[in-house]
XYZ file of C-alpha atoms in Angstrom:
645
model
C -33.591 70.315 -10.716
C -30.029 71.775 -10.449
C -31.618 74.659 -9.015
C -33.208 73.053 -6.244
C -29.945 70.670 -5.306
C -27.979 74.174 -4.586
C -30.622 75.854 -2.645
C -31.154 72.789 -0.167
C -27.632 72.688 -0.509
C -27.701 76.433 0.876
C -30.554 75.791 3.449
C -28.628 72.884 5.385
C -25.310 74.584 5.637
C -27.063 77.734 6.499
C -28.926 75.423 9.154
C -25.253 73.746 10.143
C -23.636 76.939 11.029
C -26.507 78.506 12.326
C -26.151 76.047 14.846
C -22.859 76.808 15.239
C -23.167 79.912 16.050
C -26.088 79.123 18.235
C -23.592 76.454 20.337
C -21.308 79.198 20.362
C -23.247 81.234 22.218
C -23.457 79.528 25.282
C -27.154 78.612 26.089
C -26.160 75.463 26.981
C -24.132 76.264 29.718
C -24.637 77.065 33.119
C -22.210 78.768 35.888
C -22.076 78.275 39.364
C -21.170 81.150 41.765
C -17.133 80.366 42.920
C -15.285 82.997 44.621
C -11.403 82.548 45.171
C -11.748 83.883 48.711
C -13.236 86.534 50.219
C -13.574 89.453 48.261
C -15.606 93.040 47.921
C -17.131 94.963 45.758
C -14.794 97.775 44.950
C -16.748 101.518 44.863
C -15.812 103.704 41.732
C -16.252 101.065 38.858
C -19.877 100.206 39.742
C -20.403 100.488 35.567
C -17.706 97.919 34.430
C -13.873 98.170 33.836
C -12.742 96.849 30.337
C -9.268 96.711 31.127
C -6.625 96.915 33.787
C -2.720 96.964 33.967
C -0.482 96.683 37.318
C 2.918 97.876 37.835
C 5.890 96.498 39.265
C 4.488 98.578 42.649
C 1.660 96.761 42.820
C -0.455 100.302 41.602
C -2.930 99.147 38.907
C -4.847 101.405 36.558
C -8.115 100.675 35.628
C -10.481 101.883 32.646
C -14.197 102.661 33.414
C -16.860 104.144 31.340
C -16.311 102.299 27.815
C -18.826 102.940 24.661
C -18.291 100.020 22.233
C -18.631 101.600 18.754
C -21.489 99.065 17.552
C -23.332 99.941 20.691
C -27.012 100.204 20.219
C -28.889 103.845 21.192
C -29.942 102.295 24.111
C -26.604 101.934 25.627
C -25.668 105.849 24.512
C -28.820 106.485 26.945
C -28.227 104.433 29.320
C -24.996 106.544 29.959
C -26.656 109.985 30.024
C -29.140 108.753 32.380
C -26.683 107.878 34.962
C -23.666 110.247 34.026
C -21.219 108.007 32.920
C -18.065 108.969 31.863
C -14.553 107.749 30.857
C -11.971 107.618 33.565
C -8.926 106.032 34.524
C -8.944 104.700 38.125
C -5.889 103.990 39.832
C -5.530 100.949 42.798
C -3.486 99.808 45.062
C -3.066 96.372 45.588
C -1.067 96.841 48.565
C -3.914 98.258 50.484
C -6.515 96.383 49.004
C -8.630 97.888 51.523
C -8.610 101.391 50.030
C -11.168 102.581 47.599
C -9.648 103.270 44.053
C -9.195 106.956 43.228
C -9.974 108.690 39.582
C -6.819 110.055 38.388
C -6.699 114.014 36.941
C -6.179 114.189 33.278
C -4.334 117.315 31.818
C -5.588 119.818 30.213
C -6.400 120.292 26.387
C -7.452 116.407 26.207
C -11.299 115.854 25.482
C -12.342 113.858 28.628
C -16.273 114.267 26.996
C -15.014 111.866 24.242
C -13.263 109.507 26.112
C -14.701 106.048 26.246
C -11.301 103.867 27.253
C -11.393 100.573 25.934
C -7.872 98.317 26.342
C -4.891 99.874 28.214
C -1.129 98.929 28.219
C 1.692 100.504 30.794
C 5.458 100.251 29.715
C 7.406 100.860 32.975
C 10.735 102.203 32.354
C 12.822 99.980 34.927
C 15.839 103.325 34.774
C 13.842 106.389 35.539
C 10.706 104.370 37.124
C 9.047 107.084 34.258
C 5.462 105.082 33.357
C 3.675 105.939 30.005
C 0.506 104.749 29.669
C -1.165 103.370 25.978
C -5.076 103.686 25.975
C -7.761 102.659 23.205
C -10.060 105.099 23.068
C -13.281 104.968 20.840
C -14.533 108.710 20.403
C -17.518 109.252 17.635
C -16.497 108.078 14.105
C -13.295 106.716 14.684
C -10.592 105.132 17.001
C -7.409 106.490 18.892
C -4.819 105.250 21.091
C -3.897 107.888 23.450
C -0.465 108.019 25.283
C -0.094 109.586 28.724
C 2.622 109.597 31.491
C 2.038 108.913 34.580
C 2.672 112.265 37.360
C 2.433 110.065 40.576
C 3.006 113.171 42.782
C 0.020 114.746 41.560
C -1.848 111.149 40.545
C -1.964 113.307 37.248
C -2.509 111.469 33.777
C -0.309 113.749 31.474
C -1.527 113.893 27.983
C 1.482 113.301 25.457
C 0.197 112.179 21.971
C -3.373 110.837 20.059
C -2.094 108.328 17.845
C -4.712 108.677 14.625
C -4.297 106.179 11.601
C -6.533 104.474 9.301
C -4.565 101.484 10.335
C -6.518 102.002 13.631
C -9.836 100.578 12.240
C -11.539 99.638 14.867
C -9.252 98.862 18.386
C -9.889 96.699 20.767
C -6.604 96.628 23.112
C -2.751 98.080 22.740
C 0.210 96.137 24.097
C 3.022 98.448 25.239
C 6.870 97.203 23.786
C 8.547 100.399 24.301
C 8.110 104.395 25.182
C 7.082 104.297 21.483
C 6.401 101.615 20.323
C 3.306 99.287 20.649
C 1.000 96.111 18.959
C -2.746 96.649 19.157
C -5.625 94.703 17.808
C -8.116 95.489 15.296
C -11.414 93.196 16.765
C -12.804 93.651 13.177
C -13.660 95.747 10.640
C -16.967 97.106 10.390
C -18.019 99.550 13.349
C -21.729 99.763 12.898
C -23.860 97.961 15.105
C -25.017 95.567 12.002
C -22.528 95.054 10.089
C -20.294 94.386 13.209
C -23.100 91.466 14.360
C -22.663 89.974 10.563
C -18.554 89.807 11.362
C -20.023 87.982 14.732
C -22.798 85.815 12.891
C -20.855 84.593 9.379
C -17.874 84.370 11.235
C -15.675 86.591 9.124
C -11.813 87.071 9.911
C -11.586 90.256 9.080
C -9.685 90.868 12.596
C -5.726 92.095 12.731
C -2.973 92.545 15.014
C -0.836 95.627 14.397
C 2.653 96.921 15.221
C 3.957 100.578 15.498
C 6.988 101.073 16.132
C 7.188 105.283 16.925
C 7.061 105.995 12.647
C 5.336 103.526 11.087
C 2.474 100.925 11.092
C 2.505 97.525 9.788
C 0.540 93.759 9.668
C 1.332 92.045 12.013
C -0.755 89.073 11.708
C -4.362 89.010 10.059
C -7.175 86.480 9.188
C -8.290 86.512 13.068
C -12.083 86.357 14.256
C -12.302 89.070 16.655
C -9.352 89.346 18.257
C -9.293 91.052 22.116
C -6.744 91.143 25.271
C -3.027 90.787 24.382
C -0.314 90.306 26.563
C 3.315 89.879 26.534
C 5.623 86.781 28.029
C 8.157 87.941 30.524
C 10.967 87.477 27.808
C 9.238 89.885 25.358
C 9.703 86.923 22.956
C 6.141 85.656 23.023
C 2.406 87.633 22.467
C -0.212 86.427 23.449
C -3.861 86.998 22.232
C -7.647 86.237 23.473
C -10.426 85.223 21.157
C -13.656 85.371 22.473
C -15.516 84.225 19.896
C -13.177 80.620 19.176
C -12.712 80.389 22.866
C -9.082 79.848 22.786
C -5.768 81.700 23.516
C -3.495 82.241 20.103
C 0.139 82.210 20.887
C 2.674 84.154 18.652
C 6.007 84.276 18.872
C 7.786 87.485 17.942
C 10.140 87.802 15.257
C 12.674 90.213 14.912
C 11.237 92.639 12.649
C 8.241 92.730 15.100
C 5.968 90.284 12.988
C 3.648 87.633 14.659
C 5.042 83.980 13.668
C 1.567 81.713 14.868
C 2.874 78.971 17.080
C -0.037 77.108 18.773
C -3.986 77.307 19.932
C -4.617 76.919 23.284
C -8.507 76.286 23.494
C -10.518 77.668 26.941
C -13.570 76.775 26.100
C -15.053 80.736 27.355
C -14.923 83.513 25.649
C -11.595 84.949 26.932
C -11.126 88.826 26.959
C -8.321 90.196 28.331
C -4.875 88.167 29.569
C -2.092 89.317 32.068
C 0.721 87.871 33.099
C 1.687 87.259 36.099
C 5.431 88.889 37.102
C 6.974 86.285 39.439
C 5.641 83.115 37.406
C 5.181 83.691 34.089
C 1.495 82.261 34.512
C -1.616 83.921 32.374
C -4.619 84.639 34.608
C -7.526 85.641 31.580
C -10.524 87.385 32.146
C -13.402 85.914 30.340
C -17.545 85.436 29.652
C -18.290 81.622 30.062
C -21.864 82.906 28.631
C -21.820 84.814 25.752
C -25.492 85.233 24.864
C -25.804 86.713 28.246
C -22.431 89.064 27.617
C -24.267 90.064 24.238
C -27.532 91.046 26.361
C -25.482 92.892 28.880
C -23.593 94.863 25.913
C -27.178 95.835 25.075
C -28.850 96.345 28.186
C -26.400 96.976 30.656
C -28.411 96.516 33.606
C -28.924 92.547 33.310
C -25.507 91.364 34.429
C -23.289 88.490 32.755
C -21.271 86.015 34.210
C -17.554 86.872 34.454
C -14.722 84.439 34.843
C -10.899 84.366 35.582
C -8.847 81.322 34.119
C -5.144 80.375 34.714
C -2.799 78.896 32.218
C 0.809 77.839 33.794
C 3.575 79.325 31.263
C 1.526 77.682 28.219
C 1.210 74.751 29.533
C 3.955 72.235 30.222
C 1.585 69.531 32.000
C -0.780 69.836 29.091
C 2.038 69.999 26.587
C 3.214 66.255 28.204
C -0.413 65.434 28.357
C -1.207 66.051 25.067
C 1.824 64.374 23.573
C 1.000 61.431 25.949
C -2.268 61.376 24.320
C -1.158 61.545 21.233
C 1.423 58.882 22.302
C -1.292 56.569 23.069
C -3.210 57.258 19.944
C -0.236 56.773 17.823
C 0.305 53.512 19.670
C -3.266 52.416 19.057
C -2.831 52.842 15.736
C 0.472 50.890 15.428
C -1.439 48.119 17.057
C -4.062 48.056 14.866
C -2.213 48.532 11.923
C -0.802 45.367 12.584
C -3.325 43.032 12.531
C -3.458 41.617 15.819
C -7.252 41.319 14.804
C -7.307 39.684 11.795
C -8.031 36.106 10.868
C -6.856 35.129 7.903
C -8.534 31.655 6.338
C -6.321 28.986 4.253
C -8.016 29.597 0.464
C -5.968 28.006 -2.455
C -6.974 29.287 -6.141
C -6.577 25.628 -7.014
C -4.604 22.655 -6.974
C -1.234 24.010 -6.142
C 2.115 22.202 -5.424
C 5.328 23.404 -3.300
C 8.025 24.319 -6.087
C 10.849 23.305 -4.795
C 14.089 25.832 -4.440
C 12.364 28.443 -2.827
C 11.531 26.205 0.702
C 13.520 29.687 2.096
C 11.237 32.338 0.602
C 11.074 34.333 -2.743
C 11.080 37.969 -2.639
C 9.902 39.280 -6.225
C 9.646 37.423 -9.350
C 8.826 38.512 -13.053
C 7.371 37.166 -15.980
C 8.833 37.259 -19.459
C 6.189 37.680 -22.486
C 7.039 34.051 -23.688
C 5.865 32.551 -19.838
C 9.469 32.263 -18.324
C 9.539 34.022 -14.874
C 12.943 35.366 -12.840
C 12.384 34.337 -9.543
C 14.476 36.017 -6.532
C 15.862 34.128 -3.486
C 18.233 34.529 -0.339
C 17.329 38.357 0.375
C 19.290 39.381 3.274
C 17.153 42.630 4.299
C 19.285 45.443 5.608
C 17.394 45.772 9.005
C 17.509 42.277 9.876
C 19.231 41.128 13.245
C 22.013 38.832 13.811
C 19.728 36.032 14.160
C 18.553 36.308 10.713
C 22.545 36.310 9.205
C 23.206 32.783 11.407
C 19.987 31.447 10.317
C 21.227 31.953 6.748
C 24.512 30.715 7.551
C 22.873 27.242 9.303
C 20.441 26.794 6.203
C 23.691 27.566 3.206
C 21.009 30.054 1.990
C 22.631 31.909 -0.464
C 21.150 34.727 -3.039
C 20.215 33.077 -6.226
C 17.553 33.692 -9.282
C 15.886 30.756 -10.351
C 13.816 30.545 -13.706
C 10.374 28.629 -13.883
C 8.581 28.175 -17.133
C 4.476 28.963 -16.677
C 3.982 26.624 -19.617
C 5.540 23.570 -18.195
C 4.670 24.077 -14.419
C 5.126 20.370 -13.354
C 8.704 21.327 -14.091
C 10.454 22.031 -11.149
C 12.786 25.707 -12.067
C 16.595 26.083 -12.076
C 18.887 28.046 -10.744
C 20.675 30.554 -13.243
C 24.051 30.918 -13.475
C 26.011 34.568 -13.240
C 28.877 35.402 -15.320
C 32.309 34.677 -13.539
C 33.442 38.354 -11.530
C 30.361 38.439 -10.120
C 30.389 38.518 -6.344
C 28.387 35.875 -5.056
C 28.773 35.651 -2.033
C 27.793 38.996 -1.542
C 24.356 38.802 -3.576
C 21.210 39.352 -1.671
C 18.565 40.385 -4.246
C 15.188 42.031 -3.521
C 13.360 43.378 -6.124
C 14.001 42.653 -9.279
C 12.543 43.997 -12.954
C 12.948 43.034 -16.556
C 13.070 44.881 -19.532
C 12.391 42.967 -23.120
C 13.398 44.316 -26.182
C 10.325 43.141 -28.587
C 12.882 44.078 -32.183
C 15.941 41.824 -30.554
C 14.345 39.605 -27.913
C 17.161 40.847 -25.709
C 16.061 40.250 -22.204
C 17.757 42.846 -19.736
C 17.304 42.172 -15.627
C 17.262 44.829 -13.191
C 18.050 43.706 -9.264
C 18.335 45.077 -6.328
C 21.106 44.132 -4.335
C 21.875 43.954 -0.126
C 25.739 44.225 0.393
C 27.169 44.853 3.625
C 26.413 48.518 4.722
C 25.267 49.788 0.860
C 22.678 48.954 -1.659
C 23.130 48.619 -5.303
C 20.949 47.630 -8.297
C 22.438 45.418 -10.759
C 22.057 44.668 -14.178
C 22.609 41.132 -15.997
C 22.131 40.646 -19.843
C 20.012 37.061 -19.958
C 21.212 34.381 -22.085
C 18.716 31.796 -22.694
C 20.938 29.365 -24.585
C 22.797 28.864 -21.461
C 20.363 29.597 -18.859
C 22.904 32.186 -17.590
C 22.895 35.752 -16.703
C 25.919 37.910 -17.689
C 26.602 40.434 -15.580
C 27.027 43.961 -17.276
C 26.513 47.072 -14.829
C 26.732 47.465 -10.839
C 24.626 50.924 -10.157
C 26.133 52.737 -6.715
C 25.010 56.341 -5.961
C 24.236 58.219 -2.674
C 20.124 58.251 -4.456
C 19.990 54.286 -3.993
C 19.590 54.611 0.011
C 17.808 51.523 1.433
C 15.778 50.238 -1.989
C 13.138 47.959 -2.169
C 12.238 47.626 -5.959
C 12.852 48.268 -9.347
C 10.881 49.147 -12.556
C 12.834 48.662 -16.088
C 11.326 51.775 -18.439
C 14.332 51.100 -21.250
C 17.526 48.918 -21.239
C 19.290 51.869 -19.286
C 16.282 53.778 -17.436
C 14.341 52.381 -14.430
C 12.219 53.903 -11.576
C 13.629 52.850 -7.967
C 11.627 52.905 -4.225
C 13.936 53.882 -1.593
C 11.758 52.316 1.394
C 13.163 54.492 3.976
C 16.237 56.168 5.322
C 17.620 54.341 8.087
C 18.650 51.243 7.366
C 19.736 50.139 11.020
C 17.060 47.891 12.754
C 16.255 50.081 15.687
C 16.123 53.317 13.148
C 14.338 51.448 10.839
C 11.928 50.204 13.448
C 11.194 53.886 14.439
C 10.618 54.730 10.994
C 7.631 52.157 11.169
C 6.720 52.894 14.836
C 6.700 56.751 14.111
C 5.159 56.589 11.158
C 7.714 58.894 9.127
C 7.492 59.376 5.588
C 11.261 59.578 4.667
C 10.682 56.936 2.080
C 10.666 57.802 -1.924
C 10.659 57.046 -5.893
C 13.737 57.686 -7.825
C 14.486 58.093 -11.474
C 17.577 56.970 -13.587
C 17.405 58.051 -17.281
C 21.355 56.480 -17.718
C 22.702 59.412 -16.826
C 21.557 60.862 -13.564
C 19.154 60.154 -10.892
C 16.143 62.254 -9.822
C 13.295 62.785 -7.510
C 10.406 60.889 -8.641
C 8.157 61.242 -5.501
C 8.610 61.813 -2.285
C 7.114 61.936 1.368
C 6.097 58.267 1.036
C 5.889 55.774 4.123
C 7.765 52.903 3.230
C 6.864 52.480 -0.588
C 7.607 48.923 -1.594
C 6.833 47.350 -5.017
C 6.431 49.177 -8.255
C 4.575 47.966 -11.809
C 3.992 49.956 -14.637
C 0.722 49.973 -17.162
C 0.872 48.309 -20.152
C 0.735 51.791 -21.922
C 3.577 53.080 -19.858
C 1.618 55.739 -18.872
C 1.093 54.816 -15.227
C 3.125 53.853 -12.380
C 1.671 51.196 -9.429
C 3.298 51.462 -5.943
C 2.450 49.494 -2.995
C 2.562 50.676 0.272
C 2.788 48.157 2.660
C 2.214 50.407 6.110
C -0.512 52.302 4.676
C -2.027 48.979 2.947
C -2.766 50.861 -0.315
C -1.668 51.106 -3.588
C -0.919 54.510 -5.282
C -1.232 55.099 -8.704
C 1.098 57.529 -10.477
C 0.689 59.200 -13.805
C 4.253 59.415 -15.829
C 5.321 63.200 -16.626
C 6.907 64.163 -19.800
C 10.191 64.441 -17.746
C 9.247 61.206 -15.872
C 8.060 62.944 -12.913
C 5.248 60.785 -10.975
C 2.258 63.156 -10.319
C -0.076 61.695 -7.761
C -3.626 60.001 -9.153
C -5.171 58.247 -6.451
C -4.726 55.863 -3.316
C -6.909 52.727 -3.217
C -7.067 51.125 0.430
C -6.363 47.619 0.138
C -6.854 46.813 3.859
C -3.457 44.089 3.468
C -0.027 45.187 3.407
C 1.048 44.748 0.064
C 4.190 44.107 -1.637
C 4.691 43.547 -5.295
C 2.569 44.222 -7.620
C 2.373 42.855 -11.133
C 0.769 43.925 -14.657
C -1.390 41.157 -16.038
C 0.073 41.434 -20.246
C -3.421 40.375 -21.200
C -5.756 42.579 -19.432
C -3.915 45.439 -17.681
C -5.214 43.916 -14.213
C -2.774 44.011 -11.438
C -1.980 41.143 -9.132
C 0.039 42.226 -5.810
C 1.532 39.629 -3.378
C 0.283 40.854 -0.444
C 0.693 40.246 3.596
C -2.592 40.112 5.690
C -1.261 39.933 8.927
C 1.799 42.379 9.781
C 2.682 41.483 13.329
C 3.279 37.220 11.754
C 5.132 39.071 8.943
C 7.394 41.033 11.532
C 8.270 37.844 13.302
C 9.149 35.808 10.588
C 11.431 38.413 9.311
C 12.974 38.054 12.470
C 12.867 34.314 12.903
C 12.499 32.863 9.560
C 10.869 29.466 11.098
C 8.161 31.011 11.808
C 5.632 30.973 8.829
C 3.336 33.760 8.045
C 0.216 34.087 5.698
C 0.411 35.940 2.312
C -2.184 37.160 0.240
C -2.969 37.734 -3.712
C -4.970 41.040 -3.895
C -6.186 41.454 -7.527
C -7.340 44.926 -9.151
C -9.336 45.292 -12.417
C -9.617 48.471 -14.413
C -12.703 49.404 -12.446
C -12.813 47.137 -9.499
C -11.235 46.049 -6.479
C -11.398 42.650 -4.888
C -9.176 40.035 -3.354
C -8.272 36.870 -3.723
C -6.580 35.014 -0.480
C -3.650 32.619 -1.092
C -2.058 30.976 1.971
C 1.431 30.756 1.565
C 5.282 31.731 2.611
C 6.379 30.111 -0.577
C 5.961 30.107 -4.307
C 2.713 28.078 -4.913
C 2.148 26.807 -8.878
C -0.449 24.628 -10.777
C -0.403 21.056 -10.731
């Protein structure tokens, strides 16, 4: 049975990139004759030219008479038959009306094993002295040959054969200096089969290497037949043509010579050979729009291929603001939709409910003690807020306040707690908040977070039930507790915090959201010292913790989701799993009897953005419950605490 899953499992991908490759290959294409002008058939190179380099003169060498190393027999007879040999032809381009000429090569080189593949000039701009690179593939192995250029005698003067077993198998050189000089490896098998499996399975064996006059080194690897290089005007950027992915790599140059990858530009034709242009900057490419029919020619040399010549403007600032104008828009689309312009939201009530009083101006967070007595939190003044938000406050006397409501008397109405005198007041706009209950003493510790003017802080109050008060004992301050949003109690001194982003200014902030940046994280106090708990998080929001204390629950109200976190020996989070919600939710809570989580929720962002901004207007909230195993919601329609009749 097993057997039989992995080979169908074998067959269809084998199928799948099969037709790949086949794609890849062009038959679907078809090119239509276009000429830039009018142009003629130059005599001389009547066989192909691989390559060809122009100087600042506007003379241009040209190679002719190439024998790819996985070329079939055929092609090696094909040659014989009609006498073809290397060469190096040399045109002017400022009598295009001339006929190339073949330039003289010195003697002592082996002109019957030349078979010039790529070829690179470096012009020396002092002594106007030209040395010329060329890849040349004689039997059994690769060279790059250097020459100088004699233009008195139009005299190729042989200088050195560069032989290396770093030079596996060369496609094209790329001049830097007198001696020094990148070249690409297309791949790295040479035979004729083993080359078409490279071609076929896709393998990256291809590399781009750098000499520099003692020594050769990696440049870049992991490339799928790499071709044609060129050089930016600068010198600061290379730039190399992959036939085979259709696209132009672009590397920028480090100092020690290394490629550094910087972007993909795809062509959609299998490029060859790029040159840049020396007044613009621009990259005409040579290319095959029609590579089955390039693969045929390579084989039978007398069916032609198409040939093609694409320009790219100094990689590619109208495409660059295109792109990011696309991506813009995208963005934006998302933002939209992420927002919940779509959404309907129907009024569904669990049950009789009634309106508790002393929360008609919102609760935040509330928690639940063991014995049914809940911490409710009221007034937050959230850092981002505009002015309009601090007068409505002022109008309204809302002031920050926890109230307690007992669950087993819920026709009671719940009361406002008192805080130990040299407690500021006036300044007390608390968010999340957390308790922690000592099961040996009953001693009820409360964790809150805390708005002041221009800082956050979490506080801790000691709660005295005999006189429904809450003594102050510890205000936490530290450059970790940025822009909080909840806390989770783990001791009477430890406690897990979400910093839900950096900015805390309304327009920053804002951008945060727009943009999507995930400066947002989880910090850890043991009593002592605060540490990373997990970061990289889009504005985490409410935190719970498993009845076992083995897991951590954090809501994420952008990404409406709810990660789950498993607790490190050193109280490091270490990523479980996200489960989509499709609501942004808030505040999650622990049910004590079944380990289910209930987590206040908001179904509709864009209503929740206005009414944080103008607090008349009401907004829908949701319960979302999660078992151990399943995930379902239930809707409650509400912007204030709803209870039991």
């Amino acid at each position: 049975m097993y057997l039989k899953i992995v080979l169908s499992s074998l067959f269809i991908l084998f199928l799948q990139h099969l037709a790949q490759v086949i794609y890849h290959m062009d038959y679907h294409r078809v090119v239509y004759n276009h000429l830039p002008g009018q142009c003629r058939l130059v005599p001389g190179v009547e066989y192909g030219s691989e390559d060809m380099q122009t100087l600042s003169n506007g003379l241009t060498f040209i190679s002719s008479g190439l024998l790819f190393p996985p070329s079939p027999m055929s092609i090696y007879k094909y040659h014989e038959e009609h006498n073809i040999r290397g060469k190096i032809l040399l045109f002017d381009f400022n009598h295009p009306e001339e006929n190339p000429l073949v330039l003289k090569i010195s003697e002592g080189f082996d002109q019957d094993t030349f078979h010039p593949h790529g070829i690179s000039i470096f012009e020396d701009k002092q002594t106007g002295r030209v040395t010329l690179f060329v890849v040349n593939h004689p039997p059994g192995f690769d060279t790059i040959e250097k020459f100088e250029f004699i233009p008195e005698e139009n005299l190729l003067q042989h200088v050195k054969t560069y032989i290396d077993p770093a030079i596996i198998f060369a496609n094209d050189v790329l001049a830097i200096g007198e001696n020094s000089f990148y070249f690409t490896n297309y791949g790295h098998f040479r035979g004729c089969w083993g080359h078409l499996m490279e071609i076929i399975l896709g393998l990256p064996f291809g590399n781009i290497m750098y000499f520099d006059g003692n020594d050769y080194k990696l440049a870049s690897d992991g490339l799928l037949l790499p071709n044609g290089l060129a050089l930016s005007l600068d010198g600061k950027t290379v730039y190399v043509a992959s036939p085979k992915t259709e696209d132009l790599k672009v590397y920028r140059r480090e100092s020690n010579n290394i490629l550094e990858f910087v972007q993909q530009v795809p062509l959609y034709s299998g490029v060859d050979n790029p040159t840049v242009e020396p007044d613009t900057g621009n990259i005409l490419i040579g290319a095959h729009p029609v590579l089955y029919q390039v693969a045929e020619h390579l084989s039978h040399p007398e069916v032609s291929a198409p040939s093609q010549i694409i320009q790219q403007e100094k990689m590619y600032l109208k495409i660059v603001l295109s792109c990011l104008f696309i991506l813009f828009l995208q963005h934006l689309a998302q933002v939209i939709y992420h927002m919940d312009y779509h959404r309907v939201v129907y009024n569904h009530l669990p049950g009789q409910c009634r309106l508790v009083p002393g929360v008609e101006y919102g609760s935040e967070d509330m928690q639940t003690l063991s014995n049914g007595l809940t911490f409710i939190t009221s007034g937050i003044l959230f850092p981002p807020v505009p002015k309009s938000v601090h007068k409505y406050h002022e109008e309204h006397n809302i002031r920050g306040k926890i109230l307690l409501f007992d669950f087993n008397h819920p026709e009671e109405d719940p009361v406002v707690l008192k805080i130990s005198e040299g407690f500021n007041q006036d300044t007390f706009h608390p968010h999340g908040i957390s308790i922690f209950e000592d099961k040996q003493s009953g001693q009820v510790t409360l964790f809150v977070v805390n708005h002041l003017p221009g800082f956050d802080t979490i506080e801790k109050f000691e709660f005295i039930p005999e006189e429904n008060l809450l003594q102050h004992v510890n205000t936490y301050i530290d450059p970790a507790i940025n822009f909080v949003n909840d806390v989770l109690a783990v001791g009477e001194n430890s406690f897990y915090f979400t910093n839900y982003g950096y900015f805390r200014e309304v327009w920053l902030h804002l951008m945060e959201i727009m943009l999507g940046l995930p400066f947002g994280n989880i910090m850890y106090f043991d009593g002592n010292d605060y540490k990373l708990a997990s970061d990289g998080l889009l504005l985490p929001n409410g935190l719970a913790l498993s009845l076992d204390g083995k897991m951590v629950y954090a809501a994420c109200t952008k990404t409406q989701d709810l990660k789950v976190y498993r607790r490190e020996n050193n109280n490091i989070l270490e990523f479980v799993q996200q489960v989509p919600l499709y609501s942004g939710v808030d505040n999650p809570t622990v049910e004590p009897d079944t380990g289910n989580i209930l987590i206040g929720a908001h179904p509709v962002l864009y209503q929740l953005t206005e009414h944080l901004l103008y607090p008349k207007v009401s907004t829908p909230s949701q319960e979302n419950m999660s078992s151990k195993n399943h995930w379902y919601l239930r809707i409650l329609v509400s912007s204030c605490l709803l209870a039991p009749k």
